Tab-separated table of C-alpha atoms in Angstrom:
chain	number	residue	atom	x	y	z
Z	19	UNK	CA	5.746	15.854	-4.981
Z	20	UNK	CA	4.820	12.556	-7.157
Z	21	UNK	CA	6.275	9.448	-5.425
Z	22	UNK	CA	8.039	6.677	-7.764
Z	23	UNK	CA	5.528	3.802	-8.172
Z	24	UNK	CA	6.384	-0.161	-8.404
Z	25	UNK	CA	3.192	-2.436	-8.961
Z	26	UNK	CA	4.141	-5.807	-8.190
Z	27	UNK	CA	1.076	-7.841	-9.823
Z	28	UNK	CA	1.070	-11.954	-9.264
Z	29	UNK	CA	-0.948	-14.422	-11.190
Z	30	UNK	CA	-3.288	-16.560	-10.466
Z	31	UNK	CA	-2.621	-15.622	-6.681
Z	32	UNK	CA	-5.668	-16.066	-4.035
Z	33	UNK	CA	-6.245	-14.300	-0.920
Z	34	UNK	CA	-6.650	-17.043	1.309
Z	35	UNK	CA	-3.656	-18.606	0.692
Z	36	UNK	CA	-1.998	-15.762	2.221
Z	37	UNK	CA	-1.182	-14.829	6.133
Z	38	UNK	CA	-2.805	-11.844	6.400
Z	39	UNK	CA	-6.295	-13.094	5.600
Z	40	UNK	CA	-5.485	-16.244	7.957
Z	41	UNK	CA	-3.723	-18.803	5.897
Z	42	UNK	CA	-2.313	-21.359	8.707
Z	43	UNK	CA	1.004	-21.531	6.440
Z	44	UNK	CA	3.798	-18.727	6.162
Z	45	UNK	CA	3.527	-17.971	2.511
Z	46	UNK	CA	3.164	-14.836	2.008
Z	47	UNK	CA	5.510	-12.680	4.918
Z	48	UNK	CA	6.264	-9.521	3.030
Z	49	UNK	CA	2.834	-9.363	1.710
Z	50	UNK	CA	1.610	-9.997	5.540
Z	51	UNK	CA	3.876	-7.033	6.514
Z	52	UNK	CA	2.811	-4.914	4.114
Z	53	UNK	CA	-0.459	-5.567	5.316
Z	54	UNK	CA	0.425	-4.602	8.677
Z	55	UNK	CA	2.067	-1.438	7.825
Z	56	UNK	CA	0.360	-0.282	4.803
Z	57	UNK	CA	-3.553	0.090	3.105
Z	58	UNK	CA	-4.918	-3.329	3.076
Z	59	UNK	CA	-8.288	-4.452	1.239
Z	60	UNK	CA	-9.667	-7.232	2.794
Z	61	UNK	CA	-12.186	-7.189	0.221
Z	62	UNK	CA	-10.580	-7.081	-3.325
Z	63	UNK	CA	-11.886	-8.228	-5.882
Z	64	UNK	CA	-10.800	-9.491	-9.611
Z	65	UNK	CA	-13.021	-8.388	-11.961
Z	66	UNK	CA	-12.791	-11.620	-14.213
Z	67	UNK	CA	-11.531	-14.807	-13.260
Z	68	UNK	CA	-8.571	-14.855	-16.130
Z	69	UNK	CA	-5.478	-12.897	-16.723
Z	70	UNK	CA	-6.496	-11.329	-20.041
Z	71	UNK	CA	-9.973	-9.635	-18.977
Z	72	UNK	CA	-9.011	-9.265	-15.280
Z	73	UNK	CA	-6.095	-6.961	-16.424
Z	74	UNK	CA	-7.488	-5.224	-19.097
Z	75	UNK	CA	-9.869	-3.719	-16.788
Z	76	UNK	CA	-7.377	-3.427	-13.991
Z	77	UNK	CA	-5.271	-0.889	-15.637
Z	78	UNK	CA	-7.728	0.742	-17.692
Z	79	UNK	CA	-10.519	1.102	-14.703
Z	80	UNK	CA	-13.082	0.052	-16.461
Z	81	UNK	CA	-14.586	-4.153	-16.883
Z	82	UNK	CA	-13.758	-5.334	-20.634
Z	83	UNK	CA	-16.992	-6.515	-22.084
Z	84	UNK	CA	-16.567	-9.497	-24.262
Z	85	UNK	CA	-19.092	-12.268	-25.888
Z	86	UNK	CA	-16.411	-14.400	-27.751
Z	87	UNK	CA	-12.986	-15.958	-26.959
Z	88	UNK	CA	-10.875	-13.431	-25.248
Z	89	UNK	CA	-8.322	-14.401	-26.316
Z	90	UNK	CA	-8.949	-12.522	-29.686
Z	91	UNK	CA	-6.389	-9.909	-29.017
Z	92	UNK	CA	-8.406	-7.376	-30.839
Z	93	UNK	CA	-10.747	-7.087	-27.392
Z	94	UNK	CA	-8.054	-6.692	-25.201
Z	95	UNK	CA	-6.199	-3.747	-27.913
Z	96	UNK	CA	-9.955	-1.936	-28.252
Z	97	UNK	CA	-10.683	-1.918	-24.638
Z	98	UNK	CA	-7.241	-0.634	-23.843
Z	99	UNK	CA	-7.152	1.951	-26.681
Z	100	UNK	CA	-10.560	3.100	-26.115
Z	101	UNK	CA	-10.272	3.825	-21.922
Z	102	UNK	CA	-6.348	4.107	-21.721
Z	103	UNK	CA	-4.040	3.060	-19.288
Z	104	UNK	CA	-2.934	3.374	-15.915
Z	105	UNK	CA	0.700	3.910	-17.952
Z	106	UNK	CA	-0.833	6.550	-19.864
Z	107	UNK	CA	-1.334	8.322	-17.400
Z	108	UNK	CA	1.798	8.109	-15.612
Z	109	UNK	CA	3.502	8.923	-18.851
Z	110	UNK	CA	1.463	12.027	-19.116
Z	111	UNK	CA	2.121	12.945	-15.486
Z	112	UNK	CA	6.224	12.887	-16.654
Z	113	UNK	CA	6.825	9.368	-15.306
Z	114	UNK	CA	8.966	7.096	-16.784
Z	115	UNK	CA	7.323	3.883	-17.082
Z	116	UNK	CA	8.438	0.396	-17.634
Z	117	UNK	CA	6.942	-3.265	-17.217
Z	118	UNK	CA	8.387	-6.375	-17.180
Z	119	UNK	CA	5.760	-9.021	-17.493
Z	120	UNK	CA	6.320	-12.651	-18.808
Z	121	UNK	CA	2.495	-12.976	-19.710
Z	122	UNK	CA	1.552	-13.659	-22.916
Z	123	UNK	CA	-1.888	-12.839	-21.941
Z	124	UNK	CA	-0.598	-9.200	-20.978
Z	125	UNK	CA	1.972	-8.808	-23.289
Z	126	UNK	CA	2.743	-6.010	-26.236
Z	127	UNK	CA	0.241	-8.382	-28.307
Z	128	UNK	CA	-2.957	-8.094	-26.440
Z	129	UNK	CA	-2.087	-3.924	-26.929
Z	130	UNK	CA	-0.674	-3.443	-23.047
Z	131	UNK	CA	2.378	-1.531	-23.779
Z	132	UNK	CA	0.024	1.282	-23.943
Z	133	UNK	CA	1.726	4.444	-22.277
Z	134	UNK	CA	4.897	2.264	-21.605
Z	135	UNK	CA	8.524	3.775	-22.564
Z	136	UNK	CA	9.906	0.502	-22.393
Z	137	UNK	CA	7.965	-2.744	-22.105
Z	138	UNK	CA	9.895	-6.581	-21.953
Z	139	UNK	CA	7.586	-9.080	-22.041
Z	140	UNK	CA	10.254	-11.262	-23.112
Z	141	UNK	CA	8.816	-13.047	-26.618
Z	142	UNK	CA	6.962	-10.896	-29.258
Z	143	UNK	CA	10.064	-8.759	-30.327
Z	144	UNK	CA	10.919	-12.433	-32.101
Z	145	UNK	CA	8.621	-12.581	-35.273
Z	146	UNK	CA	8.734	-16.531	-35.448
Z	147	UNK	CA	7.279	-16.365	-31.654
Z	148	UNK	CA	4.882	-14.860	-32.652
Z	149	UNK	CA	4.140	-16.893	-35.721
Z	150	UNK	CA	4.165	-19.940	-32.800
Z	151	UNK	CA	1.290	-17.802	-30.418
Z	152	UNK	CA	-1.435	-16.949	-33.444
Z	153	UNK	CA	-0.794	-20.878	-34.278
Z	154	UNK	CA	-1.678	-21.911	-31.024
Z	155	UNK	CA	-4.307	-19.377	-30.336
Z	156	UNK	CA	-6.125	-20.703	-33.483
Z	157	UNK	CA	-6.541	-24.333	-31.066
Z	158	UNK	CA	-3.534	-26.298	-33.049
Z	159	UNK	CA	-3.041	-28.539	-30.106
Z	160	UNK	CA	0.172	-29.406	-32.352
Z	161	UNK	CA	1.733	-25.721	-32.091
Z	162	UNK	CA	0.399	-25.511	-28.417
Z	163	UNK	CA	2.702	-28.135	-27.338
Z	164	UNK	CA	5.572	-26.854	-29.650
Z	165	UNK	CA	4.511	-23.333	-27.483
Z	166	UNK	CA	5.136	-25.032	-24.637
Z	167	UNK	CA	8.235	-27.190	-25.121
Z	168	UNK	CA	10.127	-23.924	-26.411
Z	169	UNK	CA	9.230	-22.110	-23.104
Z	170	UNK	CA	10.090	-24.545	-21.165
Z	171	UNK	CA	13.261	-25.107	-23.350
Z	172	UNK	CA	13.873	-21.389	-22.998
Z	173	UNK	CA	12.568	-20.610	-20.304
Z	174	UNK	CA	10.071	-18.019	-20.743
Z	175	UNK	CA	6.073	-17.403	-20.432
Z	176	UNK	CA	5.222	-19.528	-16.834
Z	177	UNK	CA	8.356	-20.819	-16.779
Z	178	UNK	CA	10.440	-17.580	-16.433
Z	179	UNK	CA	10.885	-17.005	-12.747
Z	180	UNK	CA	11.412	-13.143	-11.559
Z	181	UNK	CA	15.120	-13.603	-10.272
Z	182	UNK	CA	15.782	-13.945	-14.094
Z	183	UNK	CA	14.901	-10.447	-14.739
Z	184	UNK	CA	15.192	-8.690	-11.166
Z	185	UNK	CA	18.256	-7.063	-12.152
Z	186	UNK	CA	16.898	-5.819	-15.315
Z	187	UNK	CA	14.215	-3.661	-13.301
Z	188	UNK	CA	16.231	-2.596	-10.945
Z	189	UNK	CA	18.681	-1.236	-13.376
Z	190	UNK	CA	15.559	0.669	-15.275
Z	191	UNK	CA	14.340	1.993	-12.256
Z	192	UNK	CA	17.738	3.803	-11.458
Z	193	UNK	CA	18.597	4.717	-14.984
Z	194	UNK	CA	15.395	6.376	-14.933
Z	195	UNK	CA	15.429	7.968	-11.652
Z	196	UNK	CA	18.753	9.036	-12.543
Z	197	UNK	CA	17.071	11.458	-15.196
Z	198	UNK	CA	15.453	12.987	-12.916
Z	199	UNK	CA	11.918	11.267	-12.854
Z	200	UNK	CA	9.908	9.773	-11.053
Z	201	UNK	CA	9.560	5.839	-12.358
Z	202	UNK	CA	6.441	3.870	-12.457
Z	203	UNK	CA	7.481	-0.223	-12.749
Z	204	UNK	CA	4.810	-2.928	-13.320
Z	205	UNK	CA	6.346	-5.986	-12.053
Z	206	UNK	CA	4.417	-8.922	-13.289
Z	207	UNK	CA	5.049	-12.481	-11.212
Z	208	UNK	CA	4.193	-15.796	-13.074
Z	209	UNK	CA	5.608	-17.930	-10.402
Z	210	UNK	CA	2.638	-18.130	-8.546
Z	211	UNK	CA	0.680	-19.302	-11.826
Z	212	UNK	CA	0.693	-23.412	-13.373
Z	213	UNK	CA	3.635	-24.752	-13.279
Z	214	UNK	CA	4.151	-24.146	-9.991
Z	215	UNK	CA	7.939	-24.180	-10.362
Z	216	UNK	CA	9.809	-23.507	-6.965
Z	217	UNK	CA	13.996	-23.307	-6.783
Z	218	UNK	CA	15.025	-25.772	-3.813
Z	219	UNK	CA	16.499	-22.983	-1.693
Z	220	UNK	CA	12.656	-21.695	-1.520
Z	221	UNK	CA	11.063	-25.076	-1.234
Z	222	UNK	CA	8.997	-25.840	2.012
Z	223	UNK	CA	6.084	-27.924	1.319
Z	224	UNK	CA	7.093	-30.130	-1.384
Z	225	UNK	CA	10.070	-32.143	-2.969
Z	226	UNK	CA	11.570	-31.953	-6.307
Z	227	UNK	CA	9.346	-35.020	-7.223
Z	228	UNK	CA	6.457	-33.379	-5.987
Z	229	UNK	CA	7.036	-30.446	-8.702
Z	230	UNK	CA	7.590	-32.270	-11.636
Z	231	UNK	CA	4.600	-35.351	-10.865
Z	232	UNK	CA	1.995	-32.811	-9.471
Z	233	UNK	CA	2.213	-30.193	-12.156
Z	234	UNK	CA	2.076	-33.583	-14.861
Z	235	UNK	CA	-1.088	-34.108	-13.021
Z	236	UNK	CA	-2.591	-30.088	-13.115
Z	237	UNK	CA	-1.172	-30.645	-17.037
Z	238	UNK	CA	-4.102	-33.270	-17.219
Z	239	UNK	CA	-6.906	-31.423	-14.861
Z	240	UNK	CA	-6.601	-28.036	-17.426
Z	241	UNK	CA	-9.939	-27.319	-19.064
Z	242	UNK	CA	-11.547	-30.125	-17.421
Z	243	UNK	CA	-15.119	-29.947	-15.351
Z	244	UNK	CA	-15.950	-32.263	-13.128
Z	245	UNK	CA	-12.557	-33.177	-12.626
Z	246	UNK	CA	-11.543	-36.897	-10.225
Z	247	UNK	CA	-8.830	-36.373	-8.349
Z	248	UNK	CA	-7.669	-37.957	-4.815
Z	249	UNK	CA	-7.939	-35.502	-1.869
Z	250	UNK	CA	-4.441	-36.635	-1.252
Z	251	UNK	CA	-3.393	-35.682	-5.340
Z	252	UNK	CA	-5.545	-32.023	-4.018
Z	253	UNK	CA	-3.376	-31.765	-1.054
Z	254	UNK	CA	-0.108	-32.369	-3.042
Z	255	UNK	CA	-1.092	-29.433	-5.785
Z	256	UNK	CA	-1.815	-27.123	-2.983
Z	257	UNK	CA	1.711	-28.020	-1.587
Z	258	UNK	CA	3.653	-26.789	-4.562
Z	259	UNK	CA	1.346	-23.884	-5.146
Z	260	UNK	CA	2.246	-23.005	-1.695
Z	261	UNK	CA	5.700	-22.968	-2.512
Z	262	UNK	CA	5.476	-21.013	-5.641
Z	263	UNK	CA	3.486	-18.272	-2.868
Z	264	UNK	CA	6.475	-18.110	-0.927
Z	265	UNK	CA	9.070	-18.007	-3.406
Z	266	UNK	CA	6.767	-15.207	-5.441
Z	267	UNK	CA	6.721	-13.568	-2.174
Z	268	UNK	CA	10.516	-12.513	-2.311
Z	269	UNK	CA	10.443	-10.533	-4.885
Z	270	UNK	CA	8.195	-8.010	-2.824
Z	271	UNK	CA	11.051	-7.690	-0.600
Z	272	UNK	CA	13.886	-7.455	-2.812
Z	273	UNK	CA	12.409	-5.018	-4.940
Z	274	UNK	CA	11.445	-3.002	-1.502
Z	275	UNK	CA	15.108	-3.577	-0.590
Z	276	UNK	CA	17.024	-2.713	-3.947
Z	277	UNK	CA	14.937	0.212	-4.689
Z	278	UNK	CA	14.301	1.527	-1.236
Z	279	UNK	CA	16.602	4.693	-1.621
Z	280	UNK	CA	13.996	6.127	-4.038
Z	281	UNK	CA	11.277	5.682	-1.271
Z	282	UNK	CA	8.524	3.974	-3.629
Z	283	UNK	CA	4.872	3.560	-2.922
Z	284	UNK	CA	4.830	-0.414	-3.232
Z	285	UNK	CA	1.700	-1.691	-4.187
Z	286	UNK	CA	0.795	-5.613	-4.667
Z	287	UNK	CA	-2.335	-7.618	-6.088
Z	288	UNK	CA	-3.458	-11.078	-7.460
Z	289	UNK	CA	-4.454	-11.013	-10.965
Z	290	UNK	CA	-7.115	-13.514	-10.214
Z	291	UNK	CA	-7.418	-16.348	-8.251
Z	292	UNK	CA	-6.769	-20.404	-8.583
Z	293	UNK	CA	-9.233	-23.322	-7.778
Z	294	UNK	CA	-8.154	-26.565	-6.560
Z	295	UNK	CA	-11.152	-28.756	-6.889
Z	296	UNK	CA	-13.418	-26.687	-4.467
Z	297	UNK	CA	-16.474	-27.733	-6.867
Z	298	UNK	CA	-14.831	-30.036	-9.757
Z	299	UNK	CA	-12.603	-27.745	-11.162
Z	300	UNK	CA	-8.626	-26.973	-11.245
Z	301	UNK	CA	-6.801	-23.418	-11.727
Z	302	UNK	CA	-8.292	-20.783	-13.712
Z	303	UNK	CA	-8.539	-22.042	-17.409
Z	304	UNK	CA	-12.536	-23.080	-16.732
Z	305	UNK	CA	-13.930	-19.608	-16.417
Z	306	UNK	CA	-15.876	-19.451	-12.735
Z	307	UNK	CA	-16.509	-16.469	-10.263
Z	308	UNK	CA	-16.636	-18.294	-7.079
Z	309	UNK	CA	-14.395	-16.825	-4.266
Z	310	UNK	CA	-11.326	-19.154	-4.803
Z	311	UNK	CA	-11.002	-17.726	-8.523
Z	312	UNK	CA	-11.813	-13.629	-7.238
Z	313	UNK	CA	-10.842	-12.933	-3.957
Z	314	UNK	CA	-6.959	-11.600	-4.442
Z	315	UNK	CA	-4.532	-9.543	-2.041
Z	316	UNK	CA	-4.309	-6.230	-2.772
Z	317	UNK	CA	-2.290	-3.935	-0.389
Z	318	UNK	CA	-0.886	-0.649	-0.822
Z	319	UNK	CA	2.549	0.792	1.361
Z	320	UNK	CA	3.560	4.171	0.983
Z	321	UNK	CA	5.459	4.821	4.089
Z	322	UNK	CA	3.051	6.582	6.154
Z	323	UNK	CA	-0.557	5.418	5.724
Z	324	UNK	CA	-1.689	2.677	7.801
Z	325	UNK	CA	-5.332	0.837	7.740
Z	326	UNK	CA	-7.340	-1.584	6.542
Z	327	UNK	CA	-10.590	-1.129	4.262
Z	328	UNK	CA	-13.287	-4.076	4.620
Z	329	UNK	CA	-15.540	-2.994	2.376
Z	330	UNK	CA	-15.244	-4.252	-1.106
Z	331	UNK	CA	-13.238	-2.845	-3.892
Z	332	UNK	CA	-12.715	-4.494	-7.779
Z	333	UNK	CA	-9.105	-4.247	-9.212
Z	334	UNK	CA	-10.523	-1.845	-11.754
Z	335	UNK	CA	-10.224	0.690	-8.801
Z	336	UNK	CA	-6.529	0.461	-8.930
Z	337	UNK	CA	-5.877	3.043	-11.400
Z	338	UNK	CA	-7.632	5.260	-8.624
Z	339	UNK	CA	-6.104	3.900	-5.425
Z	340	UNK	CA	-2.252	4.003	-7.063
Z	341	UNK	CA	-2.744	7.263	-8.476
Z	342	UNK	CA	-3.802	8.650	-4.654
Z	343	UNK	CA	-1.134	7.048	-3.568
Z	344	UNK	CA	1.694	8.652	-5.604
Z	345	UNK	CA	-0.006	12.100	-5.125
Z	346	UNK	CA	-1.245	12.422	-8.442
Z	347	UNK	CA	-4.980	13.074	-7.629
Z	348	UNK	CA	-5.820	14.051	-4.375
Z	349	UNK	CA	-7.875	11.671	-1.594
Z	350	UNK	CA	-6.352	8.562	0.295
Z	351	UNK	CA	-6.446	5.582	-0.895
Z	352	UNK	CA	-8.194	3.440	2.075
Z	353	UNK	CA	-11.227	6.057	0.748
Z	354	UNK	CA	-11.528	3.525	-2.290
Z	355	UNK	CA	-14.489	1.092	-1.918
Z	356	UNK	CA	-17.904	0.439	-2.621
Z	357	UNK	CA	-21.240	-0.971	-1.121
Z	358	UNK	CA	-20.923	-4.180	-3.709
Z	359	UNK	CA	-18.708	-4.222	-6.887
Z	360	UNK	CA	-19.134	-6.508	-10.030
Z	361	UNK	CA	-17.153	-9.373	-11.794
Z	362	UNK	CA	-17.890	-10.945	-15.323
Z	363	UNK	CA	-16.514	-13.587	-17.388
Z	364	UNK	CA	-17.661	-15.429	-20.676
Z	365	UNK	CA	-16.277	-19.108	-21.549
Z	366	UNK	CA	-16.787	-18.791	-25.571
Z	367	UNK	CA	-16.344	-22.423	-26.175
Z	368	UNK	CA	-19.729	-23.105	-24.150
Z	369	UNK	CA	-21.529	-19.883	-24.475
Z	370	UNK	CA	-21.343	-19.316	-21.071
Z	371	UNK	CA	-21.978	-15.740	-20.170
Z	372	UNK	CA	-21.326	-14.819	-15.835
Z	373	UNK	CA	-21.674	-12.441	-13.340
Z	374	UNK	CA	-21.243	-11.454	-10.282
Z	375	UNK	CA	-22.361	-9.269	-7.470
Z	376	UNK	CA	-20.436	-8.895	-4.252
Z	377	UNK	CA	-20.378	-6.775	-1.402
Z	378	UNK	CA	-18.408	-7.244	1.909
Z	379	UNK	CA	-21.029	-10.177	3.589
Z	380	UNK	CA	-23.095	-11.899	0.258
Z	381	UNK	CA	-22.571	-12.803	-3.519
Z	382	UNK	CA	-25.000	-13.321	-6.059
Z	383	UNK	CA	-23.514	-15.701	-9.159
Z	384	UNK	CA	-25.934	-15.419	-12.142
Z	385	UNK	CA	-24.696	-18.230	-15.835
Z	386	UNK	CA	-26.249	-18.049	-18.547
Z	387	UNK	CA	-26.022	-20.054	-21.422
Z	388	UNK	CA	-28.570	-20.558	-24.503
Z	389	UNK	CA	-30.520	-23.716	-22.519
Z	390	UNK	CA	-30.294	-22.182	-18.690
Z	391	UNK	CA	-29.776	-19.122	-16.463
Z	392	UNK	CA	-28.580	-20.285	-12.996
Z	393	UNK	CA	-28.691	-17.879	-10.225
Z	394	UNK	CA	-26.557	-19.008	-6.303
Z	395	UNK	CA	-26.562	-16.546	-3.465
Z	396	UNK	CA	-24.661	-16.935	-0.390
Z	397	UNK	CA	-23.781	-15.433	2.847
Z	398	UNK	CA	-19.994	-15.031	3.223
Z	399	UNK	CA	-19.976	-14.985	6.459
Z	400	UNK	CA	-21.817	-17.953	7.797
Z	401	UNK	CA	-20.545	-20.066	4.519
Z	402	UNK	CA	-16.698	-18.720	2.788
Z	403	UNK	CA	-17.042	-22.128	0.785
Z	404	UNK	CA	-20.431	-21.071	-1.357
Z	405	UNK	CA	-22.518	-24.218	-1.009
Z	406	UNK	CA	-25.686	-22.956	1.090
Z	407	UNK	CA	-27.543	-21.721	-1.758
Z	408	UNK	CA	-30.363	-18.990	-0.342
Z	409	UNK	CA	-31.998	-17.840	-4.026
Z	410	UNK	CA	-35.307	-16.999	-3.250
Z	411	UNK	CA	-34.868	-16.569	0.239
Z	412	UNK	CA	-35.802	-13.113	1.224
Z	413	UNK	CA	-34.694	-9.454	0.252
Z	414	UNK	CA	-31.047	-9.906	0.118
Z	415	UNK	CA	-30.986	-12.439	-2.726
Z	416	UNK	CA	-33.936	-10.374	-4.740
Z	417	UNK	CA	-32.226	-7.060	-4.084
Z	418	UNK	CA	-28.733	-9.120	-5.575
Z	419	UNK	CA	-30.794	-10.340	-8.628
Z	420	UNK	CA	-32.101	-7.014	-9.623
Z	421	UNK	CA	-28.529	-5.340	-9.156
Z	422	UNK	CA	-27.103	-8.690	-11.284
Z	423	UNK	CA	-30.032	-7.970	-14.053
Z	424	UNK	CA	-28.866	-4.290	-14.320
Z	425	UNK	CA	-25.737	-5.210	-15.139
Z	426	UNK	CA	-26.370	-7.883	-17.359
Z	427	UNK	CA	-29.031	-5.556	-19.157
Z	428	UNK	CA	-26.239	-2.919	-19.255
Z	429	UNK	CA	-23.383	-5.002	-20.752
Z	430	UNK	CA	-25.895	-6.260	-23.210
Z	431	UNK	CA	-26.771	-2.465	-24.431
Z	432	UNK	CA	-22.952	-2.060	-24.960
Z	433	UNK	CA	-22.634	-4.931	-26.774
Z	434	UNK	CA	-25.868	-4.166	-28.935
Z	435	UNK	CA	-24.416	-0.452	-29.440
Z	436	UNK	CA	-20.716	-2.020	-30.434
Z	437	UNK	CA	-22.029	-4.399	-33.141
Z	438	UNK	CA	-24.732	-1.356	-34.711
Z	439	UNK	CA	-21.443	0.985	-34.942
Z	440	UNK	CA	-18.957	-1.936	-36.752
Z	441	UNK	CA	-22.391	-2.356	-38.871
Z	442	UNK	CA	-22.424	1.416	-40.019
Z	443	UNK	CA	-18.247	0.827	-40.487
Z	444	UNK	CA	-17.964	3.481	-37.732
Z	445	UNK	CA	-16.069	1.300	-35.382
Z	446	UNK	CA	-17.249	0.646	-31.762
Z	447	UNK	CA	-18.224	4.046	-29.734
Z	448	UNK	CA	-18.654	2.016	-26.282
C-alpha cells in the first residue's frame, strides 16, 4: 500500500549546524531524532548553492543547467516542464498533492506547481505582486525595497513564519485523506533563511535586539565578497541563525504530531546551505560550493527503517529515495548513494561558471570565468574547513579534475545542443 508523504524542506539550512552531525548546540532535536530512528545521509548534498537551481533539480532529479541569471524564470519553467516533477508523479500515482511554500524562488512563477492540486505560495494569485517581483527581478533597487517593505508589512516571502500556515496543511492533509487518498505535502520552511526572525517563546541564543541589529547588519553583508566583519558581529549572526534552527525545528514535530494518525513517511532536507564569513562571504546570495553552502540534512522516517548511509548522495536523488519510501518503486531508500555526486552553480553578474565533485572523504572545486579557471582539492577528513589546497598533489586530485572536466564538457554539449535547437525555432531538446 502507498504511504501518505510530507516533505518538510528548510532553506538555507546547513548540516553542521545541526545535532546529529555534532553541532555542540541543541538546534535541531526532532531532526536529531529522526536521525536516530529513521534513514539518515550523512553525506547529502545540494546540488547548487541557491534555492532556485538547488530545487529545480531536487524535485525533478535531474541538475538544471543554466549560463545566465537564474533567476529568469523561464530556466526554472523549462527544466521543470521538460524532466517533470516529483508531484507529477505522485499525482499520477493517485496522490493528492499540495505545497505550501513561501518562496518566491519556488513559487507558481518559477513553474513549480507542476503536478500540484493545490499549491499556496502565498503572493502570485495577486496580479499587482506580481507586477512588484518582475520589477525587482529586472535590478530596480527602488521596487526591491518596495518588495521588501510590503513583506515585511504583510508578512510574507522570509518573513512568513510556518505557524502562520500550519493549520492550513494540516487541514489539506485531512480533507484529502478523508477522500480516500493518500496525500503528498511539501512543506517549505523560510525561517531558517535571512531574516533570521525567531518568536521570543523559541529564542535561546539571542535577544530581541540581537534580531533586529544583526539581521540590519546581514542586510549590509548581502552580495558582498570580501566582506569585514568583527568575529564578535560573526558570532552574533550565528546566534540568531541558531535560533531560527530551533524554532524551524518545531514544525517537524508538530506536523509528525498533528498528522500522525495517517502514519506518514516524514522526510526533511536543507535546500542549501548558509556561509557566515568562512572565506569573506555571508549567506547564500554570492554563489559558492564550499561545504558551508552544500552540505544539508537530509533524513528520511518511515516507521520501520533504521540506518545511516555515509556515502554521498545529491538532493536530485530525492525523487528516488521518497518514492522508495512511500512504496511506489521498489528498493530501500538507505540503497540511494553514489561513489561522488556533482554540484554546479553560475553567478551571471560575473560570469562565473562552478563545479563541484564530491565523494564521502575529498572535493574538487573547479571556477571559471573568461580571465581564470581555478581548481581547490581537499581532504574532508583531515581539513572540514577547505583551506589545505592539494591540486596537483597525486592521483586523487587528477582523478577529481578529469571527473570535474567531464562534467563541465558535458554541461557545455547541452548547452551547445539547447542554443542550435532555439536557433532552428525547434525549442530546446536537452
Amino acid at each position: 500500500m502507498n504511504r501518505n508523504v510530507v516533505l518538510i524542506t528548510y532553506d538555507s539550512l546547513r548540516a553542521d549546524h545541526c545535532g546529529h552531525w555534532g553541532y555542540e548546540r541543541d538546534t535541531s532535536p526532532n531532526i536529531d531524532a529522526m536521525a536516530e530512528e529513521g534513514v539518515v545521509f550523512d553525506n547529502a548534498i545540494a546540488p547548487a548553492s541557491r534555492t532556485n537551481p538547488s530545487m529545480a533539480g531536487t524535485l525533478t532529479g535531474e541538475p538544471m543547467v543554466v549560463r545566465d541569471r537564474v533567476a529568469n524564470p523561464d530556466h526554472a519553467r523549462h527544466h521543470l516542464r521538460r524532466h517533470g516533477t516529483l508531484a507529477e508523479t505522485f499525482s499520477d500515482a493517485g496522490y493528492r498533492t499540495g505545497a505550501f511554500c513561501p518562496n518566491a524562488y519556488a513559487s507558481k512563477f518559477y513553474g513549480f506547481d507542476r503536478g500540484f492540486d493545490r499549491f499556496e505560495d502565498f503572493m502570485f494569485d495577486n496580479s499587482r505582486y506580481q507586477d512588484l517581483f518582475e520589477q525587482h527581478l529586472g535590478d530596480s533597487g527602488l521596487f526591491t525595497m518596495v518588495r521588501n517593505l510590503r513583506n515585511f508589512v504583510f508578512r510574507q516571502e522570509a518573513f512568513k513564519t510556518w505557524d502562520s500556515y500550519l493549520d492550513e496543511m494540516v487541514d489539506w492533509a485531512r480533507e484529502s485523506a478523508a477522500e480516500d487518498n493518500p496525500f503528498f505535502l511539501w512543506a517549505f520552511s523560510l525561517d531558517t533563511h535571512f531574516p533570521y526572525l525567531t518568536p521570543r517563546k523559541y529564542r535561546e541564543w539571542s535577544s530581541l535586539f540581537d534580531q533586529y541589529y544583526y539581521n540590519w547588519r546581514c542586510n549590509q553583508l548581502i552580495d558582498e565578497f570580501d566582506i569585514d566583519i568583527s568575529e564578535k558581529e560573526r558570532r552574533k549572526i550565528i546566534d540568531i541563525y541558531d535560533d531560527s534552527i530551533r524554532f524551524g525545528d518545531v514544525l517537524i514535530g508538530e506536523l509528525r504530531e498533528r498528522l500522525s494518525e495517517f502514519d506518514p513517511v516524514v522526510v526533511v532536507h536543507g535546500d542549501h546551505g548558509e556561509a557566515f564569513d568562512e572565506r569573506g562571504i555571508y549567506g547564500h546570495f554570492y554563489p559558492s560550493l564550499y561545504e558551508e553552502n552544500l552540505h544539508v540534512p537530509l533524513v528520511v522516517d518511515d516507521g520501520e527503517t533504521s540506518a545511516t548511509v555515509e556515502r554521498p548522495v545529491s538532493l536530485t536523488d530525492l525523487p528516488e529515495i521518497v518514492t522508495r519510501a512511500a512504496g511506489l518503486t521498489e528498493g530501500d531508500p538507505y540503497d540511494v548513494h553514489h561513489d561522488w555526486v556533482v554540484a554546479t552553480d553560475y553567478d551571471g553578474r560575473n560570469d562565473r561558471a562552478l563545479t563541484a565533485v564530491r565523494s564521502q572523504r575529498f572535493k574538487y572545486l573547479v571556477e571559471t570565468t573568461a580571465d581564470d579557471d581555478r581548481r581547490e582539492c581537499y581532504d574532508l577528513e583531515s581539513d572540514r574547513g577547505e583551506t589545505d589546497n592539494l591540486v596537483g598533489e597525486g592521483e586523487v586530485s587528477d582523478l577529481f579534475g578529469r571527473l570535474s572536466d567531464d562534467r563541465i564538457a558535458h554541461e557545455q554539449e547541452l548547452l551547445a545542443l539547447r542554443e542550435a535547437a532555439a536557433g532552428l525555432g525547434a525549442g530546446s531538446t536537452t
